[in-house]
mmCIF file of C-alpha atoms in Angstrom:
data_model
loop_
_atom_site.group_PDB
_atom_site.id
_atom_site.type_symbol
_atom_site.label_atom_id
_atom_site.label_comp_id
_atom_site.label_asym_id
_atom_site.label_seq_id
_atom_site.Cartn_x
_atom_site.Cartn_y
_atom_site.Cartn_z
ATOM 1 C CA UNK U 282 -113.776 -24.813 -118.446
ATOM 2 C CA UNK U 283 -115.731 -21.653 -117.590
ATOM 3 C CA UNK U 284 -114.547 -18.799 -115.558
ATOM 4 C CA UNK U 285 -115.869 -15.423 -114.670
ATOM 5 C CA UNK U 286 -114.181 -12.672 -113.902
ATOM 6 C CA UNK U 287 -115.448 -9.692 -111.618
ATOM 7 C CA UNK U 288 -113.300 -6.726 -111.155
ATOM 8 C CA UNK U 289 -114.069 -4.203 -109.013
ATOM 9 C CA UNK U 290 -111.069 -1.539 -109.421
ATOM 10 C CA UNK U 291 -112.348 1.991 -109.756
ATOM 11 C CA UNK U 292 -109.034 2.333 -111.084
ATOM 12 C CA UNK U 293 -108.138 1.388 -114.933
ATOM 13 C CA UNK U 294 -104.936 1.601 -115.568
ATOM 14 C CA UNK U 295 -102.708 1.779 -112.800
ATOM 15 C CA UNK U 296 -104.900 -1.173 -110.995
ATOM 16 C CA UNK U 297 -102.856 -3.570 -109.493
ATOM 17 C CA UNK U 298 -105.930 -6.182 -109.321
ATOM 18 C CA UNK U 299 -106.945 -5.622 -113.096
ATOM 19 C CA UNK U 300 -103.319 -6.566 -113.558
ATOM 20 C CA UNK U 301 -102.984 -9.325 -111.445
ATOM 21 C CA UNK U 302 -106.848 -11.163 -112.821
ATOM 22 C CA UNK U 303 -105.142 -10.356 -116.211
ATOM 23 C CA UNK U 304 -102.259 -12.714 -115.208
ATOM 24 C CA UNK U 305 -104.455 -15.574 -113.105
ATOM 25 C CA UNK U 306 -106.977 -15.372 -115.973
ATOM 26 C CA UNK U 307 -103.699 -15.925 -118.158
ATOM 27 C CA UNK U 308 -102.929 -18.978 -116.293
ATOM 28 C CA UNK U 309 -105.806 -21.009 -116.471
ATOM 29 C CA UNK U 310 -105.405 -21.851 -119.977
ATOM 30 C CA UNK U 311 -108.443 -22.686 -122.603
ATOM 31 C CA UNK U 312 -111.212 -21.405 -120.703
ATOM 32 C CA UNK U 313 -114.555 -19.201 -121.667
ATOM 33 C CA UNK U 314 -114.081 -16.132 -119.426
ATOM 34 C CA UNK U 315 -116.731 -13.937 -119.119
ATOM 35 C CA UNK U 316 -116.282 -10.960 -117.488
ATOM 36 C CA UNK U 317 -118.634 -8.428 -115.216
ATOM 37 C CA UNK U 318 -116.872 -5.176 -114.461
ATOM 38 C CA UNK U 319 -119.059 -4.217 -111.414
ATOM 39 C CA UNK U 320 -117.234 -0.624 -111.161
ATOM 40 C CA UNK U 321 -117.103 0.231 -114.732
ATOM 41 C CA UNK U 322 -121.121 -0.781 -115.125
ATOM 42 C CA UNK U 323 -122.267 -0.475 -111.031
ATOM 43 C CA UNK U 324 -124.626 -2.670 -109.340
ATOM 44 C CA UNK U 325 -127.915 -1.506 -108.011
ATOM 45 C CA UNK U 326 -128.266 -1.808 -104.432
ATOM 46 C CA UNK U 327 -130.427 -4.474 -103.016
ATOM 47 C CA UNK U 328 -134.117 -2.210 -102.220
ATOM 48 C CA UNK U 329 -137.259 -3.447 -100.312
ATOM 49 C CA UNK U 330 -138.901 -4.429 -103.717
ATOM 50 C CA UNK U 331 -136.075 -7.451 -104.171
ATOM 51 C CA UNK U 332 -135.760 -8.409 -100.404
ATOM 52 C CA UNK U 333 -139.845 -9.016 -101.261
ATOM 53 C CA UNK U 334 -139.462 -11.064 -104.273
ATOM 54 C CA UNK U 335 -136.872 -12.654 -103.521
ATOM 55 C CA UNK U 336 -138.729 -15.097 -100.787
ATOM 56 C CA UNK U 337 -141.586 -15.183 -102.913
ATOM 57 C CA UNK U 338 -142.380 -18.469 -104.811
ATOM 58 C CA UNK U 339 -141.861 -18.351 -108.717
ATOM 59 C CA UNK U 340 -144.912 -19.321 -109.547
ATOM 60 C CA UNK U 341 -146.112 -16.250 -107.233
ATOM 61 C CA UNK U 342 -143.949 -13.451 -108.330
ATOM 62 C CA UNK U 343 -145.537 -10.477 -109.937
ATOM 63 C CA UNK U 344 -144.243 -8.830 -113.175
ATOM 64 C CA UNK U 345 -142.612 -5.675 -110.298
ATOM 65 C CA UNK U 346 -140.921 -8.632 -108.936
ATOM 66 C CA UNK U 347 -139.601 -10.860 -112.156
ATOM 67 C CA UNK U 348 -138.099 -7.413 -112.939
ATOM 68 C CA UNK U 349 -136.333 -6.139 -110.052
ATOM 69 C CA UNK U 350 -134.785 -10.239 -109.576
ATOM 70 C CA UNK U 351 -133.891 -10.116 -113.205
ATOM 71 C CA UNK U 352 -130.691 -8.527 -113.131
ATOM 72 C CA UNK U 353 -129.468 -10.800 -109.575
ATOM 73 C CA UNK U 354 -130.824 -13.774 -111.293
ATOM 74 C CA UNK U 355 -128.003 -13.238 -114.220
ATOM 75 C CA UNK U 356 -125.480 -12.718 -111.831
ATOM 76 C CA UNK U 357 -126.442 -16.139 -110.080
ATOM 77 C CA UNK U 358 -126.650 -17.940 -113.565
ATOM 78 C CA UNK U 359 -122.970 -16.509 -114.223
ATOM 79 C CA UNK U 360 -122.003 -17.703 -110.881
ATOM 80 C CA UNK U 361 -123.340 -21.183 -111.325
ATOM 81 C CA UNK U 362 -122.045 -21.646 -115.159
ATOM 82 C CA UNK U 363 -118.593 -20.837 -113.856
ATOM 83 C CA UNK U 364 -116.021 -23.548 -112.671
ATOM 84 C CA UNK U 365 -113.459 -20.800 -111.367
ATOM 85 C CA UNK U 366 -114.051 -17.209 -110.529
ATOM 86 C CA UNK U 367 -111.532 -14.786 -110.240
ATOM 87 C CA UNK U 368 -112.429 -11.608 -108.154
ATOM 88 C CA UNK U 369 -110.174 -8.698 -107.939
ATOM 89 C CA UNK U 370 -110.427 -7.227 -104.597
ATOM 90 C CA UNK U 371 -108.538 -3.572 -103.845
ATOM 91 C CA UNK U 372 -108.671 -2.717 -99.820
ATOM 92 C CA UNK U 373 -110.684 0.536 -99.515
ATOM 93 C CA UNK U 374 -110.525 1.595 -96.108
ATOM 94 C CA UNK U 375 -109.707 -1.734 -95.008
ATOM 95 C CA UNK U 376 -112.574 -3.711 -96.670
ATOM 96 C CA UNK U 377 -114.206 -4.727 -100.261
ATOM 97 C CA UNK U 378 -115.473 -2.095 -102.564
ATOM 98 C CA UNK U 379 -119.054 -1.592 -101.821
ATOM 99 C CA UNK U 380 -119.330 -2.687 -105.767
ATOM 100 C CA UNK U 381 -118.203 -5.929 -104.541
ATOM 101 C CA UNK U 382 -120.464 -6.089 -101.755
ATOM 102 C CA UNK U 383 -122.985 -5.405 -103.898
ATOM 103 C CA UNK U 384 -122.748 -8.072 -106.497
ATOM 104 C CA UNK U 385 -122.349 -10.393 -102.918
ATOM 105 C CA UNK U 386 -126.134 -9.406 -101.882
ATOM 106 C CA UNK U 387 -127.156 -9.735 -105.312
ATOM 107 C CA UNK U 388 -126.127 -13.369 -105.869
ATOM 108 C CA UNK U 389 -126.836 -14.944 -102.054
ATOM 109 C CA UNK U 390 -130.142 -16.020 -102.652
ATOM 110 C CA UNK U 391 -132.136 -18.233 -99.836
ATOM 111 C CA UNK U 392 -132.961 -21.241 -102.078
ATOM 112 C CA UNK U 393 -131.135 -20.356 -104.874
ATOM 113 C CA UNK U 394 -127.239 -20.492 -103.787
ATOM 114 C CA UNK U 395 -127.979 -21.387 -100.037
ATOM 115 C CA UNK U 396 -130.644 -22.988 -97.964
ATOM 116 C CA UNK U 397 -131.259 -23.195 -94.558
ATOM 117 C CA UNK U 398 -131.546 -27.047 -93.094
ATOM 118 C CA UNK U 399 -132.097 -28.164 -89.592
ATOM 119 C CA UNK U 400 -128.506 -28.575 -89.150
ATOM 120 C CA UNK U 401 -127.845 -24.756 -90.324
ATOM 121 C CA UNK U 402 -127.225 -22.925 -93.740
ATOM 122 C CA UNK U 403 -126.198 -25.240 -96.668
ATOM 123 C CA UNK U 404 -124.544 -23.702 -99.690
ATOM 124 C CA UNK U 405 -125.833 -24.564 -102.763
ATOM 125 C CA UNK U 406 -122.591 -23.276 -105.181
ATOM 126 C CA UNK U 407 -120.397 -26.649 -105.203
ATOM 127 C CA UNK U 408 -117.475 -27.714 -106.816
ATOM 128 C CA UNK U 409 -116.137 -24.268 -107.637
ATOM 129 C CA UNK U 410 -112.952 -22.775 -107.588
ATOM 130 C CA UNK U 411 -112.514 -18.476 -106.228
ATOM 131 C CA UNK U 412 -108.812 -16.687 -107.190
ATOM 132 C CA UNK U 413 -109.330 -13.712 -105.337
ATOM 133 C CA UNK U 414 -106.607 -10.979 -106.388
ATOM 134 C CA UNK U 415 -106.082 -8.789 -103.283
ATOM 135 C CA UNK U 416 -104.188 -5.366 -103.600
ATOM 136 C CA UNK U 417 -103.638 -3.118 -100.455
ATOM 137 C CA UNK U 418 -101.596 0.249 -99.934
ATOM 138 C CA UNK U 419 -101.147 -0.654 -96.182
ATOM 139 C CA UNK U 420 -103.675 -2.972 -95.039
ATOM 140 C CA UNK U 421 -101.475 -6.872 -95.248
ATOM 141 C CA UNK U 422 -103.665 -9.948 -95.613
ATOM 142 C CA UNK U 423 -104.907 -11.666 -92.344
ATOM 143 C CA UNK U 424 -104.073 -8.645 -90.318
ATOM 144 C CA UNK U 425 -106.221 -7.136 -87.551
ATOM 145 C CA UNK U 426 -106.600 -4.365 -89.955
ATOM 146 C CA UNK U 427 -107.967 -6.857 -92.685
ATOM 147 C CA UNK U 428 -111.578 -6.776 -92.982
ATOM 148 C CA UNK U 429 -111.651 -8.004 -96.335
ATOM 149 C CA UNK U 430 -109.826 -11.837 -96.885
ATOM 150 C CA UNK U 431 -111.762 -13.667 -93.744
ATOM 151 C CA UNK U 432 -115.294 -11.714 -94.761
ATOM 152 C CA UNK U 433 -115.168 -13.019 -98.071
ATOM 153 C CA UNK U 434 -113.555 -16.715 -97.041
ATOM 154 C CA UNK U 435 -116.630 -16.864 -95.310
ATOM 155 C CA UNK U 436 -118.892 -15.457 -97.405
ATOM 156 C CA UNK U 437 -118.003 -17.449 -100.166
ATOM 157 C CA UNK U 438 -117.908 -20.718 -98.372
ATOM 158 C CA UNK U 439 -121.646 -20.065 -96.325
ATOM 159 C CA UNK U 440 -122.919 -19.954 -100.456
ATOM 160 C CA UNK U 441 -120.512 -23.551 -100.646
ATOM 161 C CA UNK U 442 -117.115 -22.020 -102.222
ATOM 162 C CA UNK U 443 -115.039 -23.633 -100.172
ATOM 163 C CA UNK U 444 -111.559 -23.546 -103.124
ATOM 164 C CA UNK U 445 -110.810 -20.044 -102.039
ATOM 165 C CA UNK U 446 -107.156 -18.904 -103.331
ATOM 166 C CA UNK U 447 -105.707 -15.536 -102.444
ATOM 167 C CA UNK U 448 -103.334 -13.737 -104.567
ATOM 168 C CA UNK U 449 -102.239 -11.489 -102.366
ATOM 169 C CA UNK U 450 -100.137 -8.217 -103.138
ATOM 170 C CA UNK U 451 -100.805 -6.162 -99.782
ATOM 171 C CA UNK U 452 -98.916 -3.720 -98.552
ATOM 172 C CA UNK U 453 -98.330 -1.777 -101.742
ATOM 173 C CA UNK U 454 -97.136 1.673 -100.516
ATOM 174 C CA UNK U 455 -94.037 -0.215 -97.709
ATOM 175 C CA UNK U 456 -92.532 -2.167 -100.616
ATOM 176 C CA UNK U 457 -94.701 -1.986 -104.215
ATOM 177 C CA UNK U 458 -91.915 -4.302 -106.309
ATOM 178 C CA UNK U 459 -91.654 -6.916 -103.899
ATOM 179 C CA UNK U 460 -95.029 -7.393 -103.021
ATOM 180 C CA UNK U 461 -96.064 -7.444 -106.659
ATOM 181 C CA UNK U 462 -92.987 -9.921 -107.197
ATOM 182 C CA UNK U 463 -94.444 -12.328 -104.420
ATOM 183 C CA UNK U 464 -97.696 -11.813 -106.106
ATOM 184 C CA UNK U 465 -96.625 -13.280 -109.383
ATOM 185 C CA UNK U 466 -94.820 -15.905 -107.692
ATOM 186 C CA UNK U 467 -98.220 -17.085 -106.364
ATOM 187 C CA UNK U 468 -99.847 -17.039 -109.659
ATOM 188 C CA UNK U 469 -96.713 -19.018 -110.923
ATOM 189 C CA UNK U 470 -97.246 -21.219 -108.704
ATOM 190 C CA UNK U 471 -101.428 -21.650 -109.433
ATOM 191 C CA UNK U 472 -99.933 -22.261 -112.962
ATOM 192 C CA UNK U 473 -97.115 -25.190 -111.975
ATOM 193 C CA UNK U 474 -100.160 -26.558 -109.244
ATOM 194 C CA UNK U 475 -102.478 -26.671 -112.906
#
């Protein structure tokens, strides 16, 4: 089995994500993990030069465009070798860290992990599995406040991820030790569901 790991904590460590993918990544037994930490080594920002290439046919793209697609098509190829990906995702101001959004436009590709059909987008990223560890100071999962769990539900299944699990300690600064406590319990129970 094959799992990647993206954390996205500017925090090292006194990150309650980096903590909680250390205990999910724990669970899931043999498995190659390979690991892109998008806030230790940032992500470039998607720029007119990729939007170009990107829609460009292979056979058509310059040696400008092979290079500025070279770094999203290694995050693709990581995405696609993986059967699970764990994601640590800490609520700044109520969303994702832009890091995160980041490696999101790098790796939704038109024809590469989605299409467009007659009947609408088709994801092309099947038969994977996302354990998203979510930390918050106030923001609590699936609140009005929470930008962050439906965006990347969605997200995630419009490039076909539909096995989206959320480890959710939320809520941090009303009750840290129970919060982390019901955490674990949820990555317990990912373990016992193994």
């Amino acid at each position: 089995m094959a799992t990647l790991r993206i954390e996205t904590s500017v925090n090292r460590e006194n990150s309650v994500t980096r903590k909680l993918t250390d205990r999910i990544i724990s669970t899931l037994g043999d498995s190659d993990v390979v690991t892109r930490d998008i806030a230790i080594e940032p992500l470039p920002l998607i720029d007119s030069t990729w939007a170009s290439a990107r829609v460009k046919p292979a056979d058509e793209r310059s040696t400008l465009d092979q290079e500025a697609l070279a770094l999203s098509d290694e995050l693709v190829a990581e995405v696609q070798a993986a059967d699970t990906i764990v994601i640590s995702a800490p609520i700044y101001n109520f969303t994702i860290p832009a890091s995160l959004k980041a490696w999101i436009d790098l790796i939704a590709r038109v024809g590469v992990t989605f299409n467009y059909t007659a009947e609408g987008p088709v994801g092309l990223l099947k038969d994977k599995r996302v354990i998203v560890a979510f930390a918050s100071g106030g923001t609590g999962i699936d609140s009005a406040a929470d930008f962050a769990s439906g965006y990347l539900r969605f997200v995630l299944g419009f490039l076909g991820i539909t096995d989206v699990t959320f480890v959710a300690a939320d809520q941090l600064a009303m009750d840290a030790e129970g919060t982390i406590a019901r955490a674990n319990a949820q990555i317990d129970a990912l373990r016992d569901a193994a």
